[in-house]
Coordinates of N, CA and C in Angstrom, one line a residue:
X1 N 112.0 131.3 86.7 CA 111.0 131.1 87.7 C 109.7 131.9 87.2
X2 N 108.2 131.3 87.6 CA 107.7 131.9 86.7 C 106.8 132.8 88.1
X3 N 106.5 134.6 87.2 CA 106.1 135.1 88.5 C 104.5 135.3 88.2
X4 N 103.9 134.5 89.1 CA 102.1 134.3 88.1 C 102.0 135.7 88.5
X5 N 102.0 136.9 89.7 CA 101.3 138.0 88.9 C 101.6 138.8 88.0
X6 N 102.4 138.9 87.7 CA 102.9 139.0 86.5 C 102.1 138.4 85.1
X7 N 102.4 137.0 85.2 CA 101.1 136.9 84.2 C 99.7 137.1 84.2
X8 N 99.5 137.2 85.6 CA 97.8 137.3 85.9 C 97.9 138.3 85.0
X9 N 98.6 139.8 85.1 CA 98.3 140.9 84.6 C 99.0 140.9 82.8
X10 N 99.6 140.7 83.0 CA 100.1 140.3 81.6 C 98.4 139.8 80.5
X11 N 98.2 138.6 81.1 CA 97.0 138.2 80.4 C 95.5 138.4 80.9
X12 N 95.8 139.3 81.7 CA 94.8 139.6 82.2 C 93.5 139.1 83.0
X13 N 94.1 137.7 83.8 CA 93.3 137.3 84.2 C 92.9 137.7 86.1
X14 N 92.0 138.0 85.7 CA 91.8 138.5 87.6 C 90.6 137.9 88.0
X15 N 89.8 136.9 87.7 CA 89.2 135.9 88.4 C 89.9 134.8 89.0
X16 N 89.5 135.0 90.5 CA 90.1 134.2 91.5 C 90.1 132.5 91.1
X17 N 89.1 131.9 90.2 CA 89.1 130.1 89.8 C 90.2 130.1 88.9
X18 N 90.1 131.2 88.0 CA 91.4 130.9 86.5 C 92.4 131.4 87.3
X19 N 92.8 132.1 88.0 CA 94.0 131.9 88.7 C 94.8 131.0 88.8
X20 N 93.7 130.0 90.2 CA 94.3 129.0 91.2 C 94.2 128.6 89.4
X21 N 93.6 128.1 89.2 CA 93.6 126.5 87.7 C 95.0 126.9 86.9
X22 N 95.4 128.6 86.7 CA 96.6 128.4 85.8 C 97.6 128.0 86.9
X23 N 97.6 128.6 88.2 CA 98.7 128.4 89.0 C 98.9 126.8 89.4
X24 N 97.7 126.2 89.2 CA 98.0 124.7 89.6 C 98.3 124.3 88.2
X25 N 98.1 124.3 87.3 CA 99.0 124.3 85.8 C 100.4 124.0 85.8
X26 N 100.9 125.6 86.1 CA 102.0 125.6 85.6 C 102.6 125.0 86.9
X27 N 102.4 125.2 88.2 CA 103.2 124.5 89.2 C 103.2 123.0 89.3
X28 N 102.2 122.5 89.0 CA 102.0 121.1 89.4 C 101.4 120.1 88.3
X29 N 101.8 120.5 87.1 CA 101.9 119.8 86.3 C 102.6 120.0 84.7
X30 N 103.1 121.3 84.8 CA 104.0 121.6 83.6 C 105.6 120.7 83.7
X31 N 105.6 120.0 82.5 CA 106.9 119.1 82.9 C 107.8 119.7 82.7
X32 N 109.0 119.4 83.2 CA 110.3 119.6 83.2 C 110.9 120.3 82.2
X33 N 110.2 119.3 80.9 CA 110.8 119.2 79.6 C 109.9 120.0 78.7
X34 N 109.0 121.0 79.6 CA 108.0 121.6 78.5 C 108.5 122.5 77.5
X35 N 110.1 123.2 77.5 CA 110.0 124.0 76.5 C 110.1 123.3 75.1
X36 N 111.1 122.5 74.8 CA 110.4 121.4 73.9 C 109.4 120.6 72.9
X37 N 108.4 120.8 74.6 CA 107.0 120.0 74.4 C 106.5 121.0 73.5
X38 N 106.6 122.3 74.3 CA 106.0 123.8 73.4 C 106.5 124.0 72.0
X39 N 107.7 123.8 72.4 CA 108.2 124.0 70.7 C 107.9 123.2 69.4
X40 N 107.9 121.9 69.8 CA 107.3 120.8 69.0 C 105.8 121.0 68.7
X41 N 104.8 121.4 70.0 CA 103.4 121.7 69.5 C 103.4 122.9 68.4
X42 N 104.1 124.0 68.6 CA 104.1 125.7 67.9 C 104.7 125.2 66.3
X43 N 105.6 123.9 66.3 CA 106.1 123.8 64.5 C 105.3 123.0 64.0
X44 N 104.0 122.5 64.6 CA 103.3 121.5 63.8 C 102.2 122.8 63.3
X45 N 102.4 123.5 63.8 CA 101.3 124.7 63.4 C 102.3 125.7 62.7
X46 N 103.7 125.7 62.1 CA 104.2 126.6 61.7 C 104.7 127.6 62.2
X47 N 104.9 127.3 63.7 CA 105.3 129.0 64.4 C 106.4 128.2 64.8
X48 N 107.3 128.8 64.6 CA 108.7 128.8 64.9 C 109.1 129.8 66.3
X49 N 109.6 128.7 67.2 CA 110.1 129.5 68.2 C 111.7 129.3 69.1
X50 N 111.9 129.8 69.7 CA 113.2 129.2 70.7 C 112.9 128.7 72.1
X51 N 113.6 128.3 72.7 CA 113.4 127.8 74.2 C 113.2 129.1 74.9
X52 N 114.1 130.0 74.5 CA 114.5 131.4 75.6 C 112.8 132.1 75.1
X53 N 112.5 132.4 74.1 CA 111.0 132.8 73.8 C 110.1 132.1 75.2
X54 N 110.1 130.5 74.7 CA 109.4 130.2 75.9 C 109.4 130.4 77.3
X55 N 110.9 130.1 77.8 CA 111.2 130.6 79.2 C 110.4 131.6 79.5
X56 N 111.0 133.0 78.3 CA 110.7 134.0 78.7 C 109.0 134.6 79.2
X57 N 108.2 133.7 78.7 CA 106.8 133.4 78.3 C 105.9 132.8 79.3
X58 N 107.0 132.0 79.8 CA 106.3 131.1 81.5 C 106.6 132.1 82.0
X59 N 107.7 132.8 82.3 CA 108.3 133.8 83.0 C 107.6 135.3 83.2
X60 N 106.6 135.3 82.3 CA 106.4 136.4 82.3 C 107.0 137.6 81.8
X61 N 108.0 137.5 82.0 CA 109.2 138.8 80.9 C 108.6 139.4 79.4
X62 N 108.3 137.8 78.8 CA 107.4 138.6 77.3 C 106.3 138.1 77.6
X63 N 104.9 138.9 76.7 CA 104.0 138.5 76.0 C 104.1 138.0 74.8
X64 N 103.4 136.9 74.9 CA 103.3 136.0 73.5 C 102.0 135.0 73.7
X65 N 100.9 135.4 73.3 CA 99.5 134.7 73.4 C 99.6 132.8 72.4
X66 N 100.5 133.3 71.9 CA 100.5 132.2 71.1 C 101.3 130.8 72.0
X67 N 102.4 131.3 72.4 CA 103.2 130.6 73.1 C 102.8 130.0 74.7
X68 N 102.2 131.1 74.8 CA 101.5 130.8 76.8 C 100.1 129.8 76.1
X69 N 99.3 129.8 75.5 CA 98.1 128.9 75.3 C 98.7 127.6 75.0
X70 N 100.2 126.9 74.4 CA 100.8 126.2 73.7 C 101.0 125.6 75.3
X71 N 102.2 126.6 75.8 CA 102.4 126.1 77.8 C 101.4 125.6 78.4
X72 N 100.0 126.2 78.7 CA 99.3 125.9 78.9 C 97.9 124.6 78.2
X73 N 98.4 124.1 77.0 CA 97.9 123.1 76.5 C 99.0 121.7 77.0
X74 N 100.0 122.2 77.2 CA 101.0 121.0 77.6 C 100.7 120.3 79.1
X75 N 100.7 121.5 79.9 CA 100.3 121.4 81.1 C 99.4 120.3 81.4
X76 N 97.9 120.8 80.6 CA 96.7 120.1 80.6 C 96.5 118.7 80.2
X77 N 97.6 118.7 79.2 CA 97.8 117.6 78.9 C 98.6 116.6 79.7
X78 N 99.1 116.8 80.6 CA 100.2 116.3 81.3 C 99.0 115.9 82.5
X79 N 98.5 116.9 82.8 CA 97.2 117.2 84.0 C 96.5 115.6 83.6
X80 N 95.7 115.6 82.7 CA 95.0 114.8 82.3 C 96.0 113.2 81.9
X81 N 97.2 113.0 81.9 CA 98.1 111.7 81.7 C 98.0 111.4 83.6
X82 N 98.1 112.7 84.3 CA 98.3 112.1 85.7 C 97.0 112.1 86.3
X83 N 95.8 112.3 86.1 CA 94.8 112.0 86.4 C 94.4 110.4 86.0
X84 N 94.9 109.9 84.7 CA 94.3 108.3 84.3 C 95.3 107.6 85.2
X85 N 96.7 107.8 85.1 CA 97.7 107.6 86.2 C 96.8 107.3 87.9
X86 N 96.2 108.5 88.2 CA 95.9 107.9 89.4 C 94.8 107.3 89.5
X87 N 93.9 107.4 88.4 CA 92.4 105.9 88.0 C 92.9 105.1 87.9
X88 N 94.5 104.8 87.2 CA 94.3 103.4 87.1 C 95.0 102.6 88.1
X89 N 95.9 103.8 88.8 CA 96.2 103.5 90.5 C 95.5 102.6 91.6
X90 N 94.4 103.6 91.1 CA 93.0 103.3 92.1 C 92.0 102.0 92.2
X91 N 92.0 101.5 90.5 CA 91.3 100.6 89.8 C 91.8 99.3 90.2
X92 N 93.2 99.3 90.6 CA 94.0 98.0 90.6 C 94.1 97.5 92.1
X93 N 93.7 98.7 93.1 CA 93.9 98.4 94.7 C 92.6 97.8 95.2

């Protein structure tokens, strides 16, 4: 489970917009299947990692700047598939 203040402080983020925007990230749009997603992005760049790394990394338990920007690129990207999702929702009614 992931404990955001924990990460707030972990990465040090204490403005109240980057907050809410990571917390709506990782809750409401990081998929199911992101450790994966992460791992697959981190070996096209050469970083080798495990799932438990990542867990641990949404989780807050470790720091790893490399791994949480990876999470957080998935996220966005997912953010951005459900946003044309509901354009093209919208487009068709």
């Amino acid at each position: 489970m992931t404990n955001l203040n924990k990460l707030y402080a972990l990465y040090n983020i204490d403005i109240h917009k980057e907050q809410e925007t990571l917390k709506d990230l990782l809750v409401n749009h990081l998929p199911k299947e992101y450790t994966s997603k992460v791992m697959d992005k981190l070996n096209t760049n050469e970083i080798i990692v495990d799932s438990q790394t990542v867990r641990n990394t949404k989780a807050g338990i470790s720091k790893n700047i490399l791994v949480f920007n990876a999470i957080i690129e998935v996220a966005k990207e997912y953010k951005a598939m459900s946003n044309r999702l509901k354009k093209n929702l919208k487009s068709d009614t």
